[in-house]
């Protein structure tokens, strides 16, 4: 049987992986479900599964997807008479 290793990231490692300097930004992202929630390993210890973060990153839209979505939104707004 093959064993899998679960890697847990602490706050500093998560900040480095996401290139986010602010801890409060990470907490806000978790609060609004924009980032996977951490695991609570003890009273003061939060860790994020590296696999959860990797899956989340893989699911983010690319810049091309974002541009396409913006064009769709602008088209809908124009059809509804909203200024762009």
Short mmCIF file of N, CA, C and O in Angstrom, two decimals:
data_model
loop_
_atom_site.label_atom_id
_atom_site.label_comp_id
_atom_site.label_asym_id
_atom_site.label_seq_id
_atom_site.Cartn_x
_atom_site.Cartn_y
_atom_site.Cartn_z
N UNK A 1 0.84 -1.17 0.00
CA UNK A 1 0.00 0.00 0.00
C UNK A 1 0.90 1.25 0.00
O UNK A 1 1.89 1.30 0.70
N UNK A 2 0.49 2.22 -0.78
CA UNK A 2 1.27 3.46 -0.90
C UNK A 2 0.82 4.46 0.15
O UNK A 2 -0.38 4.73 0.28
N UNK A 3 1.75 5.00 0.88
CA UNK A 3 1.42 6.01 1.89
C UNK A 3 1.50 7.40 1.28
O UNK A 3 2.38 7.69 0.49
N UNK A 4 0.58 8.23 1.68
CA UNK A 4 0.61 9.61 1.22
C UNK A 4 1.04 10.49 2.39
O UNK A 4 0.67 10.25 3.54
N UNK A 5 1.81 11.48 2.08
CA UNK A 5 2.27 12.41 3.09
C UNK A 5 1.42 13.67 2.99
O UNK A 5 1.25 14.24 1.92
N UNK A 6 0.89 14.08 4.11
CA UNK A 6 0.11 15.31 4.15
C UNK A 6 1.03 16.41 4.64
O UNK A 6 1.61 16.31 5.71
N UNK A 7 1.15 17.45 3.83
CA UNK A 7 2.00 18.59 4.19
C UNK A 7 1.09 19.71 4.68
O UNK A 7 0.11 20.06 4.03
N UNK A 8 1.41 20.23 5.85
CA UNK A 8 0.65 21.33 6.43
C UNK A 8 1.49 22.60 6.37
O UNK A 8 2.67 22.60 6.71
N UNK A 9 0.87 23.69 5.92
CA UNK A 9 1.55 24.98 5.82
C UNK A 9 1.16 25.86 6.98
O UNK A 9 -0.02 25.99 7.30
N UNK A 10 2.17 26.50 7.59
CA UNK A 10 1.85 27.48 8.62
C UNK A 10 1.56 28.82 7.94
O UNK A 10 1.62 28.94 6.71
N UNK A 11 1.24 29.82 8.71
CA UNK A 11 0.85 31.12 8.16
C UNK A 11 1.96 31.71 7.29
O UNK A 11 1.69 32.19 6.18
N UNK A 12 3.17 31.67 7.74
CA UNK A 12 4.27 32.26 6.95
C UNK A 12 4.46 31.52 5.63
O UNK A 12 4.70 32.14 4.59
N UNK A 13 4.35 30.22 5.65
CA UNK A 13 4.50 29.45 4.42
C UNK A 13 3.35 29.74 3.46
O UNK A 13 3.56 29.85 2.26
N UNK A 14 2.14 29.87 4.01
CA UNK A 14 0.98 30.20 3.18
C UNK A 14 1.15 31.59 2.58
O UNK A 14 0.90 31.79 1.38
N UNK A 15 1.59 32.54 3.38
CA UNK A 15 1.82 33.90 2.88
C UNK A 15 2.83 33.88 1.74
O UNK A 15 2.65 34.55 0.73
N UNK A 16 3.90 33.11 1.90
CA UNK A 16 4.92 33.03 0.86
C UNK A 16 4.37 32.35 -0.40
O UNK A 16 4.61 32.81 -1.52
N UNK A 17 3.59 31.29 -0.21
CA UNK A 17 3.04 30.56 -1.35
C UNK A 17 2.08 31.42 -2.16
O UNK A 17 2.04 31.32 -3.39
N UNK A 18 1.31 32.27 -1.49
CA UNK A 18 0.32 33.11 -2.16
C UNK A 18 0.82 34.51 -2.45
O UNK A 18 0.11 35.31 -3.08
N UNK A 19 2.01 34.82 -1.98
CA UNK A 19 2.59 36.16 -2.12
C UNK A 19 1.65 37.22 -1.53
O UNK A 19 1.36 38.24 -2.15
N UNK A 20 1.16 36.93 -0.33
CA UNK A 20 0.31 37.85 0.41
C UNK A 20 1.03 38.18 1.70
O UNK A 20 1.35 37.29 2.48
N UNK A 21 1.31 39.43 1.94
CA UNK A 21 2.05 39.83 3.13
C UNK A 21 1.19 39.92 4.39
O UNK A 21 1.66 39.69 5.48
N UNK A 22 -0.05 40.25 4.22
CA UNK A 22 -0.90 40.55 5.36
C UNK A 22 -1.63 39.31 5.88
O UNK A 22 -2.34 38.64 5.14
N UNK A 23 -1.45 39.05 7.17
CA UNK A 23 -2.17 37.94 7.80
C UNK A 23 -3.67 38.23 7.80
O UNK A 23 -4.48 37.34 7.59
N UNK A 24 -4.02 39.49 8.03
CA UNK A 24 -5.43 39.84 8.08
C UNK A 24 -6.12 39.61 6.74
O UNK A 24 -7.29 39.22 6.70
N UNK A 25 -5.40 39.80 5.64
CA UNK A 25 -5.97 39.52 4.32
C UNK A 25 -6.31 38.05 4.20
O UNK A 25 -7.37 37.68 3.70
N UNK A 26 -5.43 37.20 4.68
CA UNK A 26 -5.69 35.76 4.63
C UNK A 26 -6.89 35.41 5.48
O UNK A 26 -7.78 34.66 5.05
N UNK A 27 -6.97 35.95 6.69
CA UNK A 27 -8.12 35.67 7.55
C UNK A 27 -9.43 36.17 6.92
O UNK A 27 -10.46 35.51 7.00
N UNK A 28 -9.38 37.33 6.26
CA UNK A 28 -10.57 37.85 5.59
C UNK A 28 -10.98 36.96 4.43
O UNK A 28 -12.18 36.72 4.21
N UNK A 29 -10.01 36.45 3.69
CA UNK A 29 -10.30 35.55 2.58
C UNK A 29 -10.95 34.26 3.07
O UNK A 29 -11.89 33.75 2.46
N UNK A 30 -10.46 33.74 4.19
CA UNK A 30 -11.05 32.53 4.78
C UNK A 30 -12.47 32.82 5.24
O UNK A 30 -13.39 32.03 4.99
N UNK A 31 -12.69 33.98 5.86
CA UNK A 31 -14.01 34.33 6.39
C UNK A 31 -15.06 34.43 5.29
O UNK A 31 -16.22 34.08 5.50
N UNK A 32 -14.66 34.90 4.11
CA UNK A 32 -15.64 35.01 3.02
C UNK A 32 -15.55 33.83 2.05
O UNK A 32 -16.02 33.91 0.92
N UNK A 33 -14.95 32.73 2.51
CA UNK A 33 -14.84 31.49 1.74
C UNK A 33 -14.11 31.66 0.42
O UNK A 33 -14.39 30.95 -0.55
N UNK A 34 -13.17 32.60 0.36
CA UNK A 34 -12.38 32.80 -0.83
C UNK A 34 -11.06 32.02 -0.77
O UNK A 34 -10.29 32.02 -1.72
N UNK A 35 -10.84 31.35 0.33
CA UNK A 35 -9.62 30.57 0.55
C UNK A 35 -10.02 29.37 1.41
O UNK A 35 -10.88 29.51 2.29
N UNK A 36 -9.44 28.20 1.15
CA UNK A 36 -9.80 27.04 1.98
C UNK A 36 -9.53 27.32 3.46
O UNK A 36 -8.57 28.01 3.82
N UNK A 37 -10.38 26.78 4.33
CA UNK A 37 -10.19 27.01 5.77
C UNK A 37 -9.00 26.23 6.31
O UNK A 37 -8.62 25.20 5.76
N UNK A 38 -8.41 26.73 7.38
CA UNK A 38 -7.27 26.02 7.98
C UNK A 38 -7.75 24.85 8.83
O UNK A 38 -8.92 24.74 9.18
N UNK A 39 -6.79 23.99 9.15
CA UNK A 39 -7.01 22.92 10.12
C UNK A 39 -6.58 23.47 11.48
O UNK A 39 -5.59 24.20 11.56
N UNK A 40 -7.30 23.15 12.50
CA UNK A 40 -6.92 23.58 13.84
C UNK A 40 -6.18 22.41 14.48
O UNK A 40 -6.77 21.35 14.72
N UNK A 41 -4.89 22.60 14.73
CA UNK A 41 -4.11 21.49 15.27
C UNK A 41 -3.93 21.57 16.78
O UNK A 41 -3.62 20.58 17.41
N UNK A 42 -4.10 22.73 17.33
CA UNK A 42 -4.14 22.91 18.78
C UNK A 42 -4.74 24.28 19.07
O UNK A 42 -5.21 24.96 18.17
N UNK A 43 -4.70 24.67 20.32
CA UNK A 43 -5.35 25.92 20.71
C UNK A 43 -4.86 27.14 19.95
O UNK A 43 -5.62 28.05 19.65
N UNK A 44 -3.59 27.16 19.62
CA UNK A 44 -3.03 28.33 18.94
C UNK A 44 -2.48 28.01 17.56
O UNK A 44 -1.86 28.86 16.94
N UNK A 45 -2.70 26.81 17.09
CA UNK A 45 -2.07 26.42 15.83
C UNK A 45 -3.04 26.20 14.69
O UNK A 45 -3.91 25.35 14.77
N UNK A 46 -2.88 26.98 13.65
CA UNK A 46 -3.64 26.81 12.42
C UNK A 46 -2.68 26.37 11.33
O UNK A 46 -1.58 26.92 11.21
N UNK A 47 -3.10 25.42 10.53
CA UNK A 47 -2.30 24.98 9.40
C UNK A 47 -3.23 24.74 8.22
O UNK A 47 -4.38 24.33 8.38
N UNK A 48 -2.72 24.97 7.03
CA UNK A 48 -3.47 24.72 5.81
C UNK A 48 -2.87 23.52 5.10
O UNK A 48 -1.65 23.39 5.01
N UNK A 49 -3.73 22.64 4.61
CA UNK A 49 -3.24 21.50 3.83
C UNK A 49 -2.69 22.02 2.52
O UNK A 49 -3.37 22.75 1.79
N UNK A 50 -1.48 21.62 2.20
CA UNK A 50 -0.86 22.03 0.94
C UNK A 50 -1.72 21.57 -0.24
O UNK A 50 -1.88 22.30 -1.22
N UNK A 51 -2.31 20.40 -0.14
CA UNK A 51 -3.15 19.88 -1.23
C UNK A 51 -4.39 20.75 -1.43
O UNK A 51 -4.80 20.98 -2.57
N UNK A 52 -4.99 21.26 -0.34
CA UNK A 52 -6.15 22.15 -0.47
C UNK A 52 -5.76 23.44 -1.18
O UNK A 52 -6.49 23.94 -2.05
N UNK A 53 -4.61 23.99 -0.81
CA UNK A 53 -4.14 25.24 -1.42
C UNK A 53 -3.80 25.02 -2.88
O UNK A 53 -4.15 25.83 -3.74
N UNK A 54 -3.14 23.91 -3.20
CA UNK A 54 -2.79 23.61 -4.59
C UNK A 54 -4.04 23.45 -5.46
O UNK A 54 -4.10 23.96 -6.58
N UNK A 55 -5.05 22.76 -4.93
CA UNK A 55 -6.31 22.58 -5.65
C UNK A 55 -7.00 23.92 -5.85
O UNK A 55 -7.52 24.22 -6.94
N UNK A 56 -6.99 24.76 -4.82
CA UNK A 56 -7.60 26.09 -4.91
C UNK A 56 -6.91 26.93 -5.98
O UNK A 56 -7.56 27.57 -6.80
N UNK A 57 -5.57 26.91 -5.99
CA UNK A 57 -4.80 27.68 -6.98
C UNK A 57 -5.11 27.17 -8.39
O UNK A 57 -5.32 27.96 -9.31
N UNK A 58 -5.18 25.85 -8.55
CA UNK A 58 -5.46 25.28 -9.87
C UNK A 58 -6.84 25.68 -10.38
O UNK A 58 -7.06 25.78 -11.58
N UNK A 59 -7.76 25.95 -9.46
CA UNK A 59 -9.11 26.33 -9.85
C UNK A 59 -9.31 27.81 -10.12
O UNK A 59 -10.39 28.22 -10.55
N UNK A 60 -8.30 28.60 -9.87
CA UNK A 60 -8.42 30.04 -10.13
C UNK A 60 -8.49 30.31 -11.62
O UNK A 60 -7.82 29.63 -12.41
N UNK A 61 -9.26 31.29 -12.02
CA UNK A 61 -9.33 31.60 -13.46
C UNK A 61 -8.03 32.23 -13.93
O UNK A 61 -7.35 32.94 -13.19
N UNK A 62 -7.69 31.95 -15.18
CA UNK A 62 -6.50 32.56 -15.76
C UNK A 62 -6.82 34.00 -16.14
O UNK A 62 -7.98 34.41 -16.16
N UNK A 63 -5.79 34.75 -16.50
CA UNK A 63 -5.99 36.14 -16.92
C UNK A 63 -6.87 36.19 -18.17
O UNK A 63 -7.73 37.05 -18.31
N UNK A 64 -6.69 35.22 -19.07
CA UNK A 64 -7.51 35.18 -20.28
C UNK A 64 -8.97 34.93 -19.93
O UNK A 64 -9.87 35.53 -20.51
N UNK A 65 -9.22 34.04 -18.95
CA UNK A 65 -10.59 33.78 -18.50
C UNK A 65 -11.20 35.04 -17.91
O UNK A 65 -12.36 35.35 -18.15
N UNK A 66 -10.42 35.76 -17.12
CA UNK A 66 -10.92 36.97 -16.48
C UNK A 66 -11.26 38.03 -17.52
O UNK A 66 -12.28 38.72 -17.40
N UNK A 67 -10.44 38.15 -18.55
CA UNK A 67 -10.71 39.13 -19.60
C UNK A 67 -11.98 38.75 -20.36
O UNK A 67 -12.80 39.60 -20.68
N UNK A 68 -12.14 37.46 -20.65
CA UNK A 68 -13.35 37.00 -21.34
C UNK A 68 -14.59 37.29 -20.50
O UNK A 68 -15.61 37.75 -21.02
N UNK A 69 -14.50 37.01 -19.21
CA UNK A 69 -15.63 37.25 -18.31
C UNK A 69 -15.95 38.73 -18.24
O UNK A 69 -17.11 39.11 -18.25
N UNK A 70 -14.93 39.58 -18.22
CA UNK A 70 -15.16 41.02 -18.18
C UNK A 70 -15.89 41.49 -19.43
O UNK A 70 -16.79 42.30 -19.36
N UNK A 71 -15.52 40.94 -20.60
CA UNK A 71 -16.20 41.31 -21.85
C UNK A 71 -17.66 40.87 -21.81
O UNK A 71 -18.54 41.60 -22.26
N UNK A 72 -17.93 39.70 -21.24
CA UNK A 72 -19.32 39.23 -21.13
C UNK A 72 -20.11 40.17 -20.22
O UNK A 72 -21.22 40.57 -20.53
N UNK A 73 -19.52 40.55 -19.09
CA UNK A 73 -20.20 41.44 -18.14
C UNK A 73 -20.48 42.79 -18.80
O UNK A 73 -21.58 43.33 -18.68
N UNK A 74 -19.49 43.32 -19.51
CA UNK A 74 -19.67 44.60 -20.19
C UNK A 74 -20.78 44.51 -21.24
O UNK A 74 -21.58 45.43 -21.39
N UNK A 75 -20.85 43.39 -21.96
CA UNK A 75 -21.90 43.20 -22.96
C UNK A 75 -23.28 43.15 -22.32
O UNK A 75 -24.23 43.74 -22.84
N UNK A 76 -23.39 42.48 -21.20
CA UNK A 76 -24.68 42.40 -20.49
C UNK A 76 -25.07 43.78 -19.99
O UNK A 76 -26.22 44.20 -20.11
N UNK A 77 -24.11 44.53 -19.43
CA UNK A 77 -24.41 45.86 -18.93
C UNK A 77 -24.86 46.79 -20.06
O UNK A 77 -25.78 47.58 -19.89
N UNK A 78 -24.21 46.67 -21.22
CA UNK A 78 -24.62 47.51 -22.36
C UNK A 78 -26.03 47.17 -22.81
O UNK A 78 -26.82 48.05 -23.14
N UNK A 79 -26.34 45.88 -22.81
CA UNK A 79 -27.67 45.47 -23.26
C UNK A 79 -28.76 45.90 -22.28
O UNK A 79 -29.91 46.05 -22.64
N UNK A 80 -28.36 46.12 -21.01
CA UNK A 80 -29.31 46.57 -20.01
C UNK A 80 -29.32 48.10 -19.87
O UNK A 80 -30.02 48.64 -19.03
N UNK A 81 -28.51 48.77 -20.68
CA UNK A 81 -28.47 50.22 -20.66
C UNK A 81 -27.63 50.81 -19.54
O UNK A 81 -27.73 52.00 -19.25
N UNK A 82 -26.78 49.99 -18.90
CA UNK A 82 -25.93 50.51 -17.83
C UNK A 82 -24.65 51.07 -18.44
O UNK A 82 -24.10 50.49 -19.37
N UNK A 83 -24.16 52.18 -17.92
CA UNK A 83 -22.90 52.72 -18.44
C UNK A 83 -21.74 51.83 -18.06
O UNK A 83 -21.73 51.22 -17.02
N UNK A 84 -20.75 51.71 -18.98
CA UNK A 84 -19.60 50.86 -18.67
C UNK A 84 -18.44 51.63 -18.11
O UNK A 84 -18.38 52.80 -18.11
#
